[in-house]
Amino acid sequence: MKASWLIALLAMLVAGLGWGPAFADPFPTIPKAKGERCVEDPQYMRRNHMDILRHQRDDTMRLGIRTTKHSLKECVSCHAVDGKDGKPVTVKSSQHFCSSCHEFAAVDIDCFACHASTPEAKR
Amino acid sequence: MSATTSRRAFLASASAAVATLAPGITLIAAQAKPADQPASSAVRWGMLIDTTRCSQDCSACVGACNVENGLGSHGRPQTDPQWIRKVDLTSKRTGQKLSLPVMCQHCEKPPCVDVCPTGASFKRQDGIVLVDRHICIGCRYCMMACPYKARSFVHESLENQRPHQPRGKGCVEGCTLCAHRVDEGKLPACAEACASGAILFGDLNDPKSEIAQKLRTLPTTQIRPELKLNTAVRYGGLSI
Amino acid sequence: MKTVAYREVEAMTTGWWMLMGALAAFTSLGLLAAFYMEHNGHWVTGMTNQIVWGLPHVFAVFLIVAASGALNVASISSVFGRTAYKPLAPLSALLAVSLLAGGLTVLLLDLGRPDRLMVAMTKYNFRSIFAWNVILYSGFFGIVVVYMWTMMDRRMKSFSKPAGFAAFAWRLILTTGTGSIFGFLVARTPYDSAVMAPMFIAMSFSFGLAVFILVVFASSEMTNRPLGDALVRRLKNLLGVFIAAVLYFVTVQQLTGLYVAEKRDAVVFLLTNGGIFTVLFWMVQIGLGALLPLALLFAPPTAMNRPAIGLAAILVILGGIAQVYVIIIGGQAYPMPLFPGFEVTSSFFDGQVNTYVPSGPEAFLGVSGFAVAMLLVAFASTVFRFLPESLADEVVDPHCVAKARK
């Protein structure tokens, strides 16, 4: 008896997933970057980008090492997504490369309280 | 002499090793640092400000700093940040008038670094005093401790920061001596913008640098010398 | 001496709900104010790039200083063996940790990045007196909690004396640290003095005891517990001594300032033409906060009058807040002497006396520190046995009663 209830419940859940646009795609849509390939293997980046950025941040801030390979500035510029107005969207938009995934994972990003989340427009 | 030519004349005289490649791009060939190398303690960056060349109605250095570092005004002078400011002086004794820029003096023994509870205030190997905003908690003790009022607190949320100069609400900030430019071998924005050649930037540790030579021959002083902080910014034509 | 009996405060009575409700309301107001300040940034406060520390710091420093002073009664009983104070020792320790918690809450909520509390707790710059204070505060909590345990658990009684010693030593170091936050600042002429550390210790004795007296009065009144004249007399005499000690240090501080040419202008500014700071110094700190309480405590008509003693304690607190205000805000208002011998002007307010107009939110945040402290005291004495059943003369000091009868 109990088992049949469970099965019914599960069936409803599964049906629910496919029901309505909110559940249509359970995964984040990650915008494509401009460059050919990322500075590290994408799988590796997905798991470790925060450590790479933190390492680079301390090197640059404290020591003055300014290599570009792991710099946040380069990430932001290569992964910039243009909005409807043709300008790159800021981190406030869900289309922003960082936001698309961080919103899905519900992880707050502190970087862009200070760092620019878009490449600089030509002056 | 026009402003441009006098500036060129200054740059040409500044150092044999300085070359102007294109407008706005000045290389200090001898001191350019490879990107993958850390700042070196063999170097100590500093400035010599010749107050006799600094005019009261010129604030080009301030404007250049604001543009370079993306410092906007919110129309609230009490809380708007100022990394560099023009100070006008009138001697109480002689009535002599002076004008000079004051910014972070990049002390050898910076009180802001001593008092910072987390170590966010720190001095780079090459003597540049910076705030690491990643670990600044915004307690403002460094602002209490700085003898030069050189630091500002970011009093509001910011947008449109320059990518090379991250800044944000709740942290303390101040002149970075344009570390991002210096690392690329460029002059700090204020020094580059100073048409009268009043701001001379260079390596205090290199006896052959123009700044070191001038410091040896000209009478110069630091602000609040009695504190013995051995500042990297020195002033000529000012007697305290 | 009889064994002292302790009893919890009875919960859920109308009075209890009213007290707790009022304190909780004030605490929430402070939290709301902090959220408002953090959300908008500090431009909505009266604090600026010139007056970088404002009312929250005044209240936080007052509470932290008072916290270590509130421990005095316990120290006098454990360290100096004065048994009359023993019944109040646990309350004294409780008030100490509560005031410290209140002060630190305010200090934390005023940070530019309060979300980085973890950074403050894990990254230390050992040259920073501020970092040392973080360690001293945490240590104070630990030591005083252990001290309370030794006082309140019979099995731990034998450790009470060493714990009391440790707490007493720690609190002296802690207040030295708090005073040195200002004493170590060479940049600003009005600070930069070694006398700050001992003066802050005297201030802590005075402010802490004033708060303590009020808490004892209020709790015995609200919970209908007897409070005899013997203890009141001791407490108010002690307060008088502490007020005098603070006056002494203030005099020394100002006199040395007047003597040293470098500091003279700053002291003359404060004492004669410093506007609000001169008024606060003479009228509130010295007049209302020291001289009037001394008169109330020792003039025969009011000397043993409870409302007058309570008023004296309130005045000491007001005077204390004024004193901390004059130290912290006044010290920043006075222009920094970058170019002595010159008239100075700039867009960054060089050479000017800086003005400070506190905003509502920062005032609420500051005052809520008191609410947090009192909420903790009220809650803890409801849950644990902090308050003695009676402070009548025969409980406190049998000899005194015997003498009085003769």
XYZ file of N, CA, C and O in Angstrom, chain B residues 76-82 85-93 96 98 100 102 111 113-119 133-141 143-149 151-157 169-171 223-224 227 238-240, chain C residues 38-44 47-50 52-53 57 110-114 116 119-120 123-125 127-131 180-182 184-189 191 262 328 332 336-350 354-355:
480
model
N 28.745 65.034 -2.897
C 28.777 65.113 -1.429
C 30.228 65.248 -0.991
O 30.890 64.252 -0.705
N 30.711 66.489 -0.944
C 32.150 66.695 -0.703
C 32.662 66.045 0.578
O 33.825 65.651 0.646
N 31.797 65.934 1.585
C 32.263 65.378 2.862
C 32.582 63.883 2.761
O 33.405 63.374 3.518
N 31.875 63.187 1.861
C 32.095 61.740 1.773
C 32.708 61.304 0.442
O 33.069 60.146 0.290
N 32.796 62.227 -0.523
C 33.412 61.850 -1.799
C 34.904 61.580 -1.592
O 35.574 62.300 -0.859
N 35.409 60.508 -2.243
C 36.822 60.169 -2.026
C 37.748 61.151 -2.735
O 37.426 61.677 -3.796
N 38.884 61.424 -2.152
C 39.926 62.228 -2.792
C 41.257 61.537 -2.531
O 41.728 61.511 -1.411
N 44.764 65.727 -3.462
C 44.071 67.012 -3.341
C 45.094 68.135 -3.427
O 46.254 67.945 -3.080
N 44.632 69.269 -3.919
C 45.488 70.436 -3.944
C 45.293 71.195 -2.629
O 44.175 71.492 -2.237
N 46.407 71.500 -1.968
C 46.349 72.245 -0.718
C 47.025 73.600 -0.955
O 48.129 73.654 -1.497
N 46.316 74.660 -0.571
C 46.872 76.009 -0.712
C 47.345 76.509 0.643
O 46.618 76.431 1.628
N 48.574 77.021 0.652
C 49.177 77.452 1.909
C 49.510 78.939 1.856
O 49.911 79.457 0.822
N 49.311 79.607 2.995
C 49.772 80.978 3.147
C 50.566 81.038 4.442
O 50.037 80.703 5.506
N 51.811 81.448 4.332
C 52.641 81.490 5.533
C 52.118 82.551 6.491
O 51.845 83.680 6.098
N 51.951 82.168 7.746
C 51.448 83.119 8.742
C 52.498 84.185 9.038
O 52.173 85.284 9.448
N 53.751 83.874 8.826
C 54.830 84.782 9.164
C 55.106 85.757 8.015
O 55.148 86.960 8.197
N 53.868 84.370 2.399
C 54.222 83.619 1.190
C 53.113 82.622 0.833
O 52.564 81.975 1.721
N 51.767 79.282 -1.326
C 52.234 78.043 -1.941
C 51.022 77.199 -2.299
O 49.966 77.326 -1.686
N 50.271 72.995 -3.424
C 50.916 71.707 -3.657
C 49.898 70.575 -3.566
O 48.870 70.717 -2.908
N 48.700 66.932 -2.227
C 48.975 65.994 -1.132
C 48.228 64.701 -1.428
O 47.050 64.718 -1.769
N 51.950 54.300 9.404
C 51.082 54.035 10.554
C 49.830 53.250 10.170
O 49.336 52.448 10.962
N 49.575 50.851 8.104
C 49.908 49.424 8.043
C 50.045 48.871 9.460
O 49.593 47.766 9.766
N 50.650 49.670 10.346
C 50.797 49.230 11.731
C 49.444 48.966 12.387
O 49.262 47.979 13.080
N 48.485 49.871 12.182
C 47.240 49.769 12.948
C 46.221 48.821 12.342
O 45.290 48.399 13.028
N 46.364 48.468 11.070
C 45.326 47.672 10.404
C 45.175 46.307 11.074
O 46.118 45.529 11.127
N 43.972 45.999 11.612
C 43.839 44.749 12.363
C 44.002 43.491 11.514
O 44.485 42.478 12.004
N 43.599 43.551 10.241
C 43.630 42.322 9.449
C 44.846 42.226 8.537
O 45.043 41.202 7.901
N 45.610 43.291 8.430
C 46.729 43.264 7.496
C 46.314 43.669 6.092
O 47.055 43.454 5.137
N 41.651 45.281 -0.628
C 40.206 45.367 -0.355
C 39.594 44.000 -0.108
O 38.460 43.904 0.354
N 40.306 42.941 -0.458
C 39.740 41.615 -0.234
C 39.626 41.307 1.244
O 38.780 40.516 1.660
N 40.498 41.897 2.058
C 40.411 41.593 3.492
C 40.202 42.850 4.333
O 40.312 42.802 5.558
N 39.887 43.974 3.691
C 39.566 45.183 4.449
C 38.165 45.018 5.022
O 37.235 44.657 4.311
N 38.021 45.252 6.342
C 36.698 45.102 6.959
C 36.000 46.458 7.114
O 34.903 46.545 7.638
N 36.672 47.504 6.704
C 36.040 48.832 6.766
C 35.974 49.417 8.152
O 35.036 50.142 8.481
N 36.998 49.148 8.986
C 36.951 49.683 10.357
C 37.431 51.135 10.418
O 37.156 51.840 11.377
N 38.165 51.574 9.395
C 38.629 52.972 9.285
C 39.688 53.355 10.319
O 39.934 54.539 10.547
N 40.297 52.371 10.976
C 41.341 52.711 11.943
C 42.536 53.327 11.207
O 43.205 54.213 11.745
N 42.376 55.311 8.749
C 42.069 56.724 8.503
C 42.297 57.542 9.766
O 42.663 58.712 9.707
N 42.062 56.913 10.906
C 42.348 57.586 12.174
C 43.856 57.758 12.345
O 44.328 58.719 12.948
N 44.616 56.791 11.820
C 46.051 56.762 12.093
C 46.885 57.527 11.067
O 48.025 57.885 11.347
N 46.334 57.771 9.885
C 47.135 58.402 8.830
C 47.402 59.867 9.166
O 46.473 60.637 9.343
N 48.661 60.277 9.230
C 48.988 61.661 9.576
C 48.772 62.629 8.416
O 49.010 63.818 8.573
N 48.372 62.136 7.249
C 48.265 62.992 6.064
C 46.837 63.055 5.525
O 46.627 63.605 4.449
N 45.865 62.487 6.227
C 44.487 62.430 5.727
C 44.447 61.908 4.297
O 43.734 62.426 3.451
N 43.563 58.956 3.180
C 42.664 57.864 2.820
C 41.203 58.284 2.835
O 40.811 59.163 3.582
N 40.426 57.614 2.002
C 38.992 57.847 1.921
C 38.271 56.527 2.131
O 38.817 55.461 1.845
N 37.034 56.644 2.597
C 36.202 55.472 2.800
C 35.131 55.506 1.721
O 34.598 56.583 1.413
N 34.833 54.365 1.123
C 33.797 54.365 0.087
C 32.439 54.301 0.777
O 32.079 53.289 1.382
N 31.698 55.403 0.678
C 30.484 55.577 1.459
C 29.228 55.081 0.747
O 28.135 55.203 1.285
N 29.345 54.593 -0.482
C 28.147 54.161 -1.197
C 28.487 53.059 -2.194
O 29.662 52.839 -2.500
N 27.448 52.370 -2.701
C 27.685 51.345 -3.723
C 28.177 52.022 -4.988
O 27.738 53.122 -5.315
N 31.948 49.721 -2.068
C 31.390 50.207 -0.813
C 31.952 49.479 0.405
O 32.118 48.266 0.390
N 32.241 50.246 1.435
C 32.582 49.642 2.716
C 34.065 49.400 2.933
O 34.440 48.872 3.974
N 34.894 49.725 1.937
C 36.334 49.558 2.124
C 37.021 50.920 2.084
O 36.487 51.884 1.558
N 56.405 66.091 4.660
C 55.386 66.666 5.532
C 55.468 65.937 6.883
O 55.648 64.732 6.931
N 55.363 66.693 7.935
C 55.464 66.177 9.301
C 56.736 65.340 9.510
O 56.673 64.163 9.902
N 57.636 63.054 12.601
C 57.099 61.713 12.843
C 58.059 60.625 12.369
O 57.853 59.451 12.660
N 59.478 74.127 -0.082
C 58.589 74.242 1.073
C 59.453 74.123 2.316
O 60.210 73.176 2.448
N 59.385 75.120 3.192
C 60.129 74.953 4.436
C 59.140 74.896 5.591
O 58.341 75.811 5.776
N 59.162 73.779 6.291
C 58.230 73.580 7.402
C 58.961 73.862 8.703
O 60.055 73.389 8.922
N 24.185 49.830 6.234
C 25.007 48.947 5.408
C 24.462 48.886 4.001
O 25.205 48.805 3.029
N 23.129 48.918 3.896
C 22.517 48.796 2.568
C 22.846 50.016 1.711
O 23.204 49.901 0.550
N 22.730 51.195 2.308
C 22.955 52.415 1.543
C 24.419 52.813 1.487
O 24.823 53.565 0.595
N 25.190 52.364 2.441
C 26.550 52.859 2.592
C 26.552 53.962 3.627
O 25.506 54.523 3.966
N 27.734 54.304 4.096
C 27.808 55.203 5.242
C 27.485 56.660 4.930
O 27.502 57.484 5.818
N 27.210 56.976 3.656
C 26.900 58.382 3.383
C 25.599 58.805 4.044
O 25.393 59.993 4.286
N 24.734 57.842 4.389
C 23.482 58.212 5.063
C 23.707 58.532 6.536
O 22.781 58.946 7.223
N 28.813 60.358 9.532
C 30.253 60.104 9.441
C 30.756 60.416 8.035
O 30.036 60.215 7.058
N 31.979 60.940 7.964
C 32.522 61.396 6.688
C 33.971 60.948 6.572
O 34.458 60.182 7.408
N 34.651 61.453 5.553
C 36.075 61.155 5.432
C 36.903 61.972 6.417
O 38.103 61.764 6.547
N 36.254 62.928 7.105
C 36.969 63.726 8.107
C 36.683 63.189 9.505
O 37.577 62.976 10.300
N 35.708 60.089 10.830
C 35.536 58.720 10.325
C 34.916 57.799 11.375
O 34.313 56.789 11.039
N 35.096 58.164 12.639
C 34.436 57.409 13.699
C 33.418 58.324 14.355
O 33.744 59.444 14.766
N 30.826 54.525 17.483
C 32.089 54.264 18.180
C 32.073 54.839 19.586
O 32.665 54.268 20.497
N 28.843 48.579 12.663
C 29.223 49.814 11.991
C 30.328 49.609 10.966
O 30.623 50.495 10.173
N 30.949 48.438 10.948
C 32.033 48.202 9.990
C 31.537 48.440 8.573
O 30.351 48.306 8.296
N 32.475 48.801 7.687
C 32.104 48.930 6.287
C 31.685 47.581 5.714
O 30.809 47.491 4.871
N 32.343 46.531 6.183
C 32.044 45.180 5.714
C 31.816 44.254 6.912
O 32.656 43.393 7.203
N 30.659 44.393 7.595
C 30.415 43.510 8.748
C 30.329 42.047 8.352
O 30.532 41.156 9.174
N 32.382 40.558 6.830
C 33.729 39.969 6.883
C 34.195 39.745 8.314
O 35.400 39.763 8.590
N 36.918 37.360 8.575
C 38.260 37.868 8.266
C 38.880 38.483 9.520
O 40.044 38.235 9.857
N 38.056 39.262 10.228
C 38.571 39.918 11.434
C 38.973 38.889 12.480
O 39.890 39.117 13.274
N 42.358 36.728 10.541
C 43.592 37.356 10.050
C 44.034 38.421 11.040
O 43.305 39.369 11.288
N 45.205 38.211 11.608
C 45.680 39.155 12.608
C 46.981 39.814 12.178
O 47.905 39.158 11.716
N 47.032 41.109 12.378
C 48.282 41.844 12.226
C 48.731 42.187 13.643
O 48.122 43.029 14.304
N 51.001 43.809 14.911
C 51.449 45.162 15.243
C 50.269 46.089 15.516
O 50.461 47.222 15.935
N 49.059 45.580 15.256
C 47.879 46.424 15.403
C 47.279 46.285 16.794
O 46.935 45.182 17.230
N 47.126 47.409 17.478
C 46.514 47.372 18.803
C 45.056 46.931 18.685
O 44.481 46.339 19.591
N 44.475 47.187 17.523
C 43.090 46.781 17.264
C 42.975 45.258 17.211
O 42.046 44.669 17.763
N 43.947 44.631 16.546
C 43.951 43.175 16.476
C 44.132 42.589 17.870
O 43.478 41.613 18.248
N 44.664 52.447 24.473
C 45.788 52.571 23.551
C 45.348 52.670 22.102
O 46.125 53.096 21.239
N 44.096 52.264 21.806
C 43.576 52.460 20.449
C 43.763 53.922 20.078
O 44.108 54.267 18.954
N 43.558 54.804 21.056
C 43.729 56.232 20.814
C 45.134 56.701 21.205
O 45.728 57.529 20.524
N 47.899 55.375 20.924
C 48.965 55.042 19.978
C 48.887 55.842 18.684
O 49.680 55.630 17.779
N 47.908 56.727 18.563
C 47.745 57.437 17.292
C 48.586 58.710 17.271
O 48.194 59.739 17.812
N 49.744 58.640 16.622
C 50.620 59.810 16.581
C 50.072 60.886 15.645
O 50.441 62.045 15.746
N 49.184 60.467 14.731
C 48.735 61.397 13.696
C 47.954 62.573 14.271
O 48.035 63.678 13.784
N 47.167 62.309 15.309
C 46.242 63.327 15.809
C 46.694 63.813 17.185
O 46.727 63.058 18.144
N 46.986 65.111 17.236
C 47.527 65.703 18.456
C 46.686 65.428 19.703
O 47.254 65.153 20.762
N 45.033 62.930 20.633
C 45.203 61.562 21.162
C 46.660 61.428 21.611
O 47.112 62.175 22.428
N 53.594 71.815 21.397
C 53.029 71.121 20.239
C 51.541 70.832 20.440
O 50.764 70.826 19.493
N 36.731 61.054 21.203
C 36.732 60.460 19.856
C 36.401 61.503 18.788
O 37.145 61.678 17.829
N 38.968 64.163 16.322
C 38.978 64.189 14.857
C 38.585 65.554 14.319
O 38.967 65.916 13.209
N 44.192 68.451 11.584
C 45.504 67.809 11.675
C 46.595 68.808 11.260
O 46.446 69.483 10.254
N 47.655 68.896 12.035
C 48.662 69.923 11.749
C 49.652 69.491 10.666
O 50.798 69.184 10.948
N 49.180 69.507 9.400
C 50.076 69.076 8.324
C 51.149 70.123 8.029
O 52.291 69.785 7.741
N 50.726 71.398 8.064
C 51.659 72.463 7.714
C 51.664 73.532 8.798
O 51.015 74.561 8.645
N 52.360 73.275 9.892
C 52.362 74.258 10.969
C 52.975 75.572 10.474
O 53.921 75.561 9.695
N 52.402 76.682 10.886
C 52.935 77.964 10.435
C 52.269 78.485 9.172
O 52.590 79.570 8.705
N 51.357 77.704 8.604
C 50.667 78.141 7.393
C 49.158 78.161 7.619
O 48.626 77.353 8.375
N 48.489 79.103 6.944
C 47.044 79.007 6.797
C 46.803 77.979 5.700
O 47.411 78.060 4.631
N 45.904 77.027 5.955
C 45.752 75.920 5.022
C 44.313 75.852 4.510
O 43.372 75.931 5.303
N 44.126 75.721 3.198
C 42.799 75.449 2.653
C 42.918 74.372 1.588
O 43.938 74.271 0.900
N 41.861 73.577 1.453
C 41.824 72.583 0.388
C 40.400 72.106 0.217
O 39.532 72.396 1.038
N 40.169 71.362 -0.875
C 38.834 70.801 -1.105
C 38.558 69.657 -0.134
O 37.444 69.162 -0.054
N 39.584 69.211 0.587
C 39.427 68.062 1.487
C 39.362 68.534 2.942
O 39.630 67.779 3.855
N 39.019 69.805 3.135
C 38.777 70.355 4.471
C 40.029 70.397 5.340
O 39.945 70.345 6.562
N 41.197 70.507 4.700
C 42.414 70.669 5.488
C 42.356 71.992 6.235
O 41.843 72.982 5.728
N 36.485 70.222 11.745
C 35.481 69.411 11.067
C 34.185 69.361 11.864
O 34.198 69.303 13.092
N 33.084 69.366 11.127
C 31.788 69.301 11.814
C 31.232 67.891 11.699
O 31.492 67.172 10.738
